[in-house]
Short mmCIF file of C-alpha atoms in Angstrom, two decimals:
data_model
loop_
_atom_site.label_atom_id
_atom_site.label_comp_id
_atom_site.label_asym_id
_atom_site.label_seq_id
_atom_site.Cartn_x
_atom_site.Cartn_y
_atom_site.Cartn_z
CA GLY A 756 75.44 60.43 68.38
CA ALA A 757 76.68 60.36 71.95
CA VAL A 758 74.52 58.14 74.15
CA VAL A 759 74.54 57.86 77.92
CA SER A 760 72.79 54.93 79.54
CA GLN A 761 71.66 55.19 83.15
CA HIS A 762 70.48 52.22 85.16
CA PRO A 763 68.19 51.53 86.90
CA SER A 764 65.48 53.88 85.75
CA TRP A 765 63.67 53.50 89.04
CA VAL A 766 64.36 51.82 92.33
CA ILE A 767 62.59 51.42 95.64
CA CYS A 768 64.67 50.54 98.66
CA LYS A 769 64.23 50.25 102.40
CA SER A 770 65.56 52.88 104.71
CA GLY A 771 69.11 52.07 105.82
CA THR A 772 70.09 50.14 102.72
CA SER A 773 72.43 51.27 99.93
CA VAL A 774 71.60 51.77 96.27
CA LYS A 775 73.99 51.90 93.33
CA ILE A 776 73.19 53.82 90.15
CA GLU A 777 75.24 53.29 87.00
CA CYS A 778 75.99 55.77 84.25
CA ARG A 779 77.61 54.51 81.05
CA SER A 780 78.76 56.33 77.95
CA LEU A 781 77.93 53.86 75.20
CA ASP A 782 79.72 55.18 72.13
CA PHE A 783 82.30 57.58 73.45
CA GLN A 784 84.80 57.88 76.24
CA ALA A 785 84.03 60.24 79.05
CA THR A 786 86.84 61.28 81.35
CA THR A 787 84.40 63.46 83.21
CA MET A 788 80.85 62.71 84.22
CA PHE A 789 78.45 64.69 86.36
CA TRP A 790 75.81 63.68 88.85
CA TYR A 791 72.75 65.82 89.44
CA ARG A 792 69.82 65.65 91.78
CA GLN A 793 66.41 67.00 90.89
CA PHE A 794 63.58 67.54 93.31
CA PRO A 795 59.99 67.61 92.01
CA LYS A 796 59.26 70.64 89.87
CA GLN A 797 62.74 72.03 90.49
CA SER A 798 65.91 72.45 88.53
CA LEU A 799 68.94 70.20 88.50
CA MET A 800 71.41 70.57 91.31
CA LEU A 801 74.95 69.53 90.57
CA MET A 802 76.09 67.10 93.24
CA ALA A 803 79.54 66.14 92.06
CA THR A 804 81.93 65.88 89.18
CA SER A 805 83.22 62.39 88.58
CA ASN A 806 86.75 62.11 87.19
CA GLU A 807 88.07 58.90 85.71
CA GLY A 808 90.86 57.48 87.80
CA SER A 809 90.67 60.05 90.57
CA LYS A 810 88.46 61.22 93.36
CA ALA A 811 85.19 62.93 92.64
CA THR A 812 84.78 66.63 93.30
CA TYR A 813 81.73 67.31 95.42
CA GLU A 814 79.71 70.50 95.50
CA GLN A 815 79.35 72.37 98.72
CA GLY A 816 76.78 70.81 101.02
CA VAL A 817 76.86 67.37 99.41
CA GLU A 818 77.93 64.61 101.79
CA LYS A 819 80.66 62.65 100.07
CA ASP A 820 80.37 59.78 102.55
CA LYS A 821 76.68 59.39 101.76
CA PHE A 822 76.95 59.77 98.00
CA LEU A 823 79.89 57.63 96.93
CA ILE A 824 81.09 58.13 93.39
CA ASN A 825 83.37 55.79 91.52
CA HIS A 826 84.63 56.43 87.99
CA ALA A 827 86.70 53.33 87.38
CA SER A 828 86.75 53.40 83.60
CA LEU A 829 86.35 55.84 80.72
CA THR A 830 82.79 54.67 80.15
CA LEU A 831 81.37 54.03 83.60
CA SER A 832 80.63 56.11 86.65
CA THR A 833 78.59 54.88 89.59
CA LEU A 834 76.76 56.74 92.34
CA THR A 835 76.04 54.81 95.53
CA VAL A 836 73.58 56.26 97.99
CA THR A 837 74.64 54.76 101.30
CA SER A 838 72.33 54.20 104.26
CA ALA A 839 69.49 55.74 102.32
CA HIS A 840 66.74 57.63 104.12
CA PRO A 841 63.40 58.92 102.84
CA GLU A 842 64.85 62.41 102.39
CA ASP A 843 67.24 60.94 99.81
CA SER A 844 64.28 60.12 97.61
CA SER A 845 64.74 62.08 94.43
CA PHE A 846 65.44 61.94 90.72
CA TYR A 847 69.14 61.44 90.02
CA ILE A 848 70.57 62.24 86.59
CA CYS A 849 74.05 61.73 85.23
CA SER A 850 75.65 63.43 82.28
CA ALA A 851 78.85 63.08 80.34
CA ARG A 852 80.74 65.50 78.20
CA GLY A 853 80.80 64.08 74.73
CA PRO A 854 82.22 65.17 71.40
CA ASN A 855 81.77 68.74 70.16
CA TYR A 856 81.42 70.03 73.70
CA GLY A 857 77.99 68.55 74.05
CA TYR A 858 76.69 67.26 77.32
CA THR A 859 74.62 64.11 77.03
CA PHE A 860 72.30 63.16 79.84
CA GLY A 861 71.16 59.80 81.05
CA SER A 862 67.46 59.08 81.34
CA GLY A 863 67.53 59.49 85.11
CA THR A 864 66.87 57.27 88.11
CA ARG A 865 63.86 57.73 90.33
CA LEU A 866 64.88 56.67 93.84
CA THR A 867 62.21 56.10 96.45
CA VAL A 868 63.29 55.22 99.97
CA VAL A 869 60.58 53.70 102.15
CA ALA B 458 80.79 82.16 89.06
CA GLN B 459 77.88 82.03 86.71
CA SER B 460 74.17 82.16 87.31
CA VAL B 461 71.13 81.65 85.14
CA THR B 462 67.71 83.20 85.51
CA GLN B 463 64.68 81.92 83.69
CA LEU B 464 62.19 84.67 83.98
CA ASP B 465 59.02 82.63 83.61
CA SER B 466 58.25 79.54 85.67
CA GLN B 467 55.27 78.64 83.48
CA VAL B 468 54.27 79.64 79.98
CA PRO B 469 50.84 78.58 78.72
CA VAL B 470 50.30 78.98 74.99
CA PHE B 471 47.82 77.79 72.40
CA GLU B 472 48.81 75.29 69.75
CA GLU B 473 50.32 76.82 66.59
CA ALA B 474 51.06 80.09 68.40
CA PRO B 475 54.62 81.41 68.69
CA VAL B 476 56.46 81.17 71.98
CA GLU B 477 59.50 82.73 73.61
CA LEU B 478 61.11 81.35 76.75
CA ARG B 479 63.38 83.87 78.38
CA CYS B 480 66.80 83.27 79.84
CA ASN B 481 69.32 85.70 81.28
CA TYR B 482 72.72 84.83 82.61
CA SER B 483 75.53 86.47 84.49
CA SER B 484 79.20 85.67 84.22
CA SER B 485 82.51 87.46 84.47
CA VAL B 486 84.02 85.30 81.73
CA SER B 487 83.05 83.98 78.34
CA VAL B 488 80.39 81.30 78.41
CA TYR B 489 78.75 78.57 76.44
CA LEU B 490 74.96 78.54 76.53
CA PHE B 491 72.51 75.69 76.21
CA TRP B 492 68.82 74.91 76.13
CA TYR B 493 67.57 71.50 77.24
CA VAL B 494 64.12 69.93 77.23
CA GLN B 495 62.89 67.45 79.81
CA TYR B 496 59.79 65.32 79.42
CA PRO B 497 58.17 63.83 82.57
CA ASN B 498 60.34 61.25 84.34
CA GLN B 499 63.04 61.48 81.71
CA GLY B 500 66.52 62.88 81.43
CA LEU B 501 67.41 66.01 79.55
CA GLN B 502 67.72 66.34 75.81
CA LEU B 503 69.85 69.03 74.22
CA LEU B 504 67.81 71.38 72.04
CA LEU B 505 70.61 73.68 70.96
CA LYS B 506 73.83 75.27 72.09
CA TYR B 507 75.82 78.42 71.51
CA LEU B 508 79.58 78.04 71.55
CA SER B 509 80.76 80.81 69.24
CA GLY B 510 80.07 82.38 65.87
CA SER B 511 76.60 83.29 64.68
CA THR B 512 74.43 84.55 67.50
CA LEU B 513 71.33 82.91 66.07
CA VAL B 514 71.39 79.24 66.83
CA LYS B 515 68.99 76.72 65.35
CA GLY B 516 68.20 73.52 67.17
CA ILE B 517 66.01 70.48 66.95
CA ASN B 518 62.22 70.42 66.79
CA GLY B 519 62.06 73.84 65.15
CA PHE B 520 63.51 75.76 68.10
CA GLU B 521 66.01 78.57 67.82
CA ALA B 522 67.73 80.90 70.25
CA GLU B 523 69.59 84.16 69.97
CA PHE B 524 72.64 85.05 72.00
CA ASN B 525 72.67 88.70 72.99
CA LYS B 526 75.91 89.54 74.74
CA SER B 527 75.01 93.11 75.63
CA GLN B 528 71.80 92.01 77.30
CA THR B 529 73.30 88.75 78.59
CA SER B 530 70.32 86.88 77.26
CA PHE B 531 69.72 83.65 75.40
CA HIS B 532 65.99 83.48 74.72
CA LEU B 533 64.45 80.40 73.14
CA ARG B 534 61.84 80.76 70.43
CA LYS B 535 59.59 78.68 68.25
CA PRO B 536 57.27 80.21 65.61
CA SER B 537 54.53 77.60 65.98
CA VAL B 538 54.25 75.19 68.88
CA HIS B 539 52.66 71.74 69.02
CA ILE B 540 50.98 69.89 71.84
CA SER B 541 54.02 67.61 71.93
CA ASP B 542 56.21 70.58 72.90
CA THR B 543 54.65 70.54 76.37
CA ALA B 544 57.62 69.93 78.66
CA GLU B 545 60.08 71.56 81.03
CA TYR B 546 62.78 73.67 79.41
CA PHE B 547 66.08 74.47 81.06
CA CYS B 548 68.56 77.14 80.13
CA ALA B 549 72.15 76.37 81.13
CA VAL B 550 75.54 78.04 81.09
CA SER B 551 79.12 76.91 81.47
CA GLU B 552 82.44 78.72 81.29
CA THR B 553 84.28 78.31 78.03
CA GLY B 554 86.82 75.63 78.69
CA GLY B 555 85.13 74.76 81.95
CA PHE B 556 83.24 71.66 82.86
CA LYS B 557 80.47 72.61 85.19
CA THR B 558 77.07 73.43 83.80
CA ILE B 559 74.75 75.63 85.83
CA PHE B 560 71.05 75.29 85.18
CA GLY B 561 68.23 77.75 85.45
CA ALA B 562 65.15 76.92 87.47
CA GLY B 563 63.27 75.76 84.40
CA THR B 564 60.22 76.96 82.48
CA ARG B 565 57.20 74.78 82.12
CA LEU B 566 55.77 75.17 78.62
CA PHE B 567 52.17 74.09 78.44
CA VAL B 568 50.63 73.96 74.98
CA LYS B 569 46.86 73.99 74.88
CA ALA B 570 44.63 72.79 72.05
#
């Protein structure tokens, strides 16, 4: 079946530094990937839609200069949290649209900014 | 635009009892509907989806859901739950032919021995 690998699964970084999260579709090509943010005990909030070979589409209220998205190939999208601050601490999840109109999710990345 | 409402934030239930997790949606166009399960500190796993055809959809782990267009509902059911079913369950909707998926707030299913 369709598998999406997300790395790292958890990361701790210092305030002011940048963190890159990778999302890979392992056995299918994904022209579109999605990045979500999930606060504790809350639902997933769509941050942006990542399109291969073009700019990402950001949801209202999401700072595109803080959350840089690059979708350089059909199997890889990256989310870079720039100049991270403690309020950026969250669980970030990517997903890709696979075969049969199924959305496959990565295992998530727990980001803690100290 | 679509929206999803999960009517119960928490559902406690005893092991081997039946359970229903409720989901209502609103949309001005045709939609696809999904149920996902999330275990602690993990991503989401697709339980089942409705795209078209039969309104009763069977998924993994013994779950099923019924699409009711007139009531704009897509409730999730399981006839007998296990301790291992304890998790967060999300109902989601997307426009047919669209890409974005909108999630409900989630329902925490807690199965007690």
